[in-house]
XYZ file of N, CA and C in Angstrom:
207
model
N 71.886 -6.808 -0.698
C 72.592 -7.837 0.046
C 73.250 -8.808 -0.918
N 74.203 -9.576 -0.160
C 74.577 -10.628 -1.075
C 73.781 -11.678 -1.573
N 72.958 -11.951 -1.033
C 71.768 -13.230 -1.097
C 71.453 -12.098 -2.342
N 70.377 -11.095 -2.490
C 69.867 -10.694 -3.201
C 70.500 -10.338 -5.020
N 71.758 -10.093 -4.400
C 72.739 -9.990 -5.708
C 72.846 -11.381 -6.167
N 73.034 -12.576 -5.940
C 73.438 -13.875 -6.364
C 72.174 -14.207 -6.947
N 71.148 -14.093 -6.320
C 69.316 -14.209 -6.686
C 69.071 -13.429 -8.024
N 70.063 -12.459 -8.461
C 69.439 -11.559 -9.699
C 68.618 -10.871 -9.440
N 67.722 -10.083 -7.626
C 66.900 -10.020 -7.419
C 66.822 -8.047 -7.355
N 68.400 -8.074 -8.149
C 68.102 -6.052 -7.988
C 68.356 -5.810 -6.176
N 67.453 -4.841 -6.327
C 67.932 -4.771 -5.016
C 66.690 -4.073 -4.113
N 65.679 -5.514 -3.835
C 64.092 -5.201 -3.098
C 64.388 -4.655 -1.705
N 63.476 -4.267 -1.479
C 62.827 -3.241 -0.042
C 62.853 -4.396 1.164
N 62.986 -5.571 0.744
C 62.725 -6.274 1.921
C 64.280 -6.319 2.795
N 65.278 -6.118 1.762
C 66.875 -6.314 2.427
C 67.720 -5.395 2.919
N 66.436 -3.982 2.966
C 67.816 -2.929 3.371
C 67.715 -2.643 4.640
N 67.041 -3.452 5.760
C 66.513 -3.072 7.173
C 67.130 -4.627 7.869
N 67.446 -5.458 6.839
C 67.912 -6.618 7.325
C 68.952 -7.066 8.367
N 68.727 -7.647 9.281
C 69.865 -8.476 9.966
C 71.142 -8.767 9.688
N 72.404 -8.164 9.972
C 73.397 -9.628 9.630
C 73.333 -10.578 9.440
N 74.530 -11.478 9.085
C 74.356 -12.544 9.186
C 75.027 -12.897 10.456
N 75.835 -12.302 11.113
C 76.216 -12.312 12.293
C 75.209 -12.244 13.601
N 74.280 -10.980 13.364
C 73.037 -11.374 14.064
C 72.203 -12.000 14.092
N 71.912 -12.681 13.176
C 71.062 -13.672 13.046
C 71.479 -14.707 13.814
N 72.955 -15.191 13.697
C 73.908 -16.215 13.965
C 74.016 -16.000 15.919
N 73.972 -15.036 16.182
C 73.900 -14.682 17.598
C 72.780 -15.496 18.151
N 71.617 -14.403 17.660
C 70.257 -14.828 17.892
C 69.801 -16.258 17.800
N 70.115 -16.429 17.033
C 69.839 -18.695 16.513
C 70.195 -19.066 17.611
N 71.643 -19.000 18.061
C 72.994 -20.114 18.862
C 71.973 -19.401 20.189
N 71.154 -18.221 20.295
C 71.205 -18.001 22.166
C 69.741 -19.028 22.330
N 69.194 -18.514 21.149
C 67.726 -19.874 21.065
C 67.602 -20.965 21.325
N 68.924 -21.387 20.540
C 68.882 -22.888 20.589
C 69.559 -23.407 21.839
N 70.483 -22.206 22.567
C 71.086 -22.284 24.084
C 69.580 -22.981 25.141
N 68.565 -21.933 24.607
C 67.510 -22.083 25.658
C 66.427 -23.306 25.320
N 66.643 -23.903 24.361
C 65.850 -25.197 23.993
C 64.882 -25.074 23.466
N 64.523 -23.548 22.690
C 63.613 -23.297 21.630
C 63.665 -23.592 20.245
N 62.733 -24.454 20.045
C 62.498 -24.604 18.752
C 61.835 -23.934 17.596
N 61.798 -22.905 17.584
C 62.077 -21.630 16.726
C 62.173 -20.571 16.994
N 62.270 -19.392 16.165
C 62.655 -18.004 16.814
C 62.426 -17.039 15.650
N 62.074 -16.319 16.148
C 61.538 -15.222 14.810
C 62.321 -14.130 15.691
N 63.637 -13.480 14.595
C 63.938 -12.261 15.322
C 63.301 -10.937 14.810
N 63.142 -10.414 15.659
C 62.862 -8.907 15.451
C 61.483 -8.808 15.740
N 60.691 -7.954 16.433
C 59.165 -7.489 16.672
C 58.908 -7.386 15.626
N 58.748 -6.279 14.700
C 58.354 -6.917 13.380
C 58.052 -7.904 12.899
N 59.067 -8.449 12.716
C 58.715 -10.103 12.347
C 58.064 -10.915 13.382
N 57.964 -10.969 14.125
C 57.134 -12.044 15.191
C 55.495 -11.372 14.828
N 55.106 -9.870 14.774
C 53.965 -9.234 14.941
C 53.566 -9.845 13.124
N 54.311 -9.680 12.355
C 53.769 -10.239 10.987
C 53.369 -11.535 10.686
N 54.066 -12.239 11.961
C 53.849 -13.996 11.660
C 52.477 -14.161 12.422
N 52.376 -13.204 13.760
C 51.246 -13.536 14.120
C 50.141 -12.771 13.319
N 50.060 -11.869 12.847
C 48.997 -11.652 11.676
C 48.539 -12.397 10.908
N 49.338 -13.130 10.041
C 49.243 -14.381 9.042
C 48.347 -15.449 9.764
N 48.711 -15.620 10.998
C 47.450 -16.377 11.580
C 46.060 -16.089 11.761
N 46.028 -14.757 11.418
C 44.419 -14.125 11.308
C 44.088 -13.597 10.094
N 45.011 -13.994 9.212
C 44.646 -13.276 7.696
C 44.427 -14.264 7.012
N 43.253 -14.061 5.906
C 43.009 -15.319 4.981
C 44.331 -15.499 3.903
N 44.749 -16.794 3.463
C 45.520 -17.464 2.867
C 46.055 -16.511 1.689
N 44.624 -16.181 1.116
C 45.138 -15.592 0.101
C 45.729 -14.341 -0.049
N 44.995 -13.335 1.108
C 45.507 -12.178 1.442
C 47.238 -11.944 1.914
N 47.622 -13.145 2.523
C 49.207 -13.375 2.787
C 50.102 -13.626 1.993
N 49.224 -14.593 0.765
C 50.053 -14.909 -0.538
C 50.321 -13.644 -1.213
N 49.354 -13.051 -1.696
C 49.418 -11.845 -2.469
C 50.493 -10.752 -1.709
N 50.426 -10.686 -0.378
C 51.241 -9.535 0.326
C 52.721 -9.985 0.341
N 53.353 -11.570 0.186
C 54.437 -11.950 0.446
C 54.704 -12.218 -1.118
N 53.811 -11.975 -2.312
C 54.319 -11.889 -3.549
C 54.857 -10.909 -3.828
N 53.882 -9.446 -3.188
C 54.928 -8.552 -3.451
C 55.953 -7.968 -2.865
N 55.721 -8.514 -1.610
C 57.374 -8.371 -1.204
C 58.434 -8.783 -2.289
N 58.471 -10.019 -2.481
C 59.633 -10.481 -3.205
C 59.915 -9.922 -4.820
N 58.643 -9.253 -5.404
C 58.605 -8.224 -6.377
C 58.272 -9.091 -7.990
């Protein structure tokens, strides 16, 4: 992605399943249509955020370190 190219970041596993930025931009504006104050798109991502709420601190740190590589 472009974020990832400007970052020097190569090119990690976390950006090739990624959103537009157009979809994202969809998704935000229909959220914020409905008076929600946040929004996690994609099942994936909502099912990972709610994990993190049952996983110890450190176990999340370590798993979101290596995401980013």
């Amino acid at each position: 992605s472009e974020f990832a190219h400007a970052a020097d970041m190569g090119d990690p596993a976390m950006f090739n399943k990624a959103p537009t930025s157009r979809e994202l931009a969809e998704f935000t504006y229909k959220a914020m249509k409905k008076g929600k104050t946040t929004a996690i798109h994609g099942a994936k991502n909502s099912f990972l955020i709610f994990t993190t709420r049952l996983s110890p601190r450190k176990v999340v740190t370590a798993i979101a370190a290596k995401m980013v590589g």
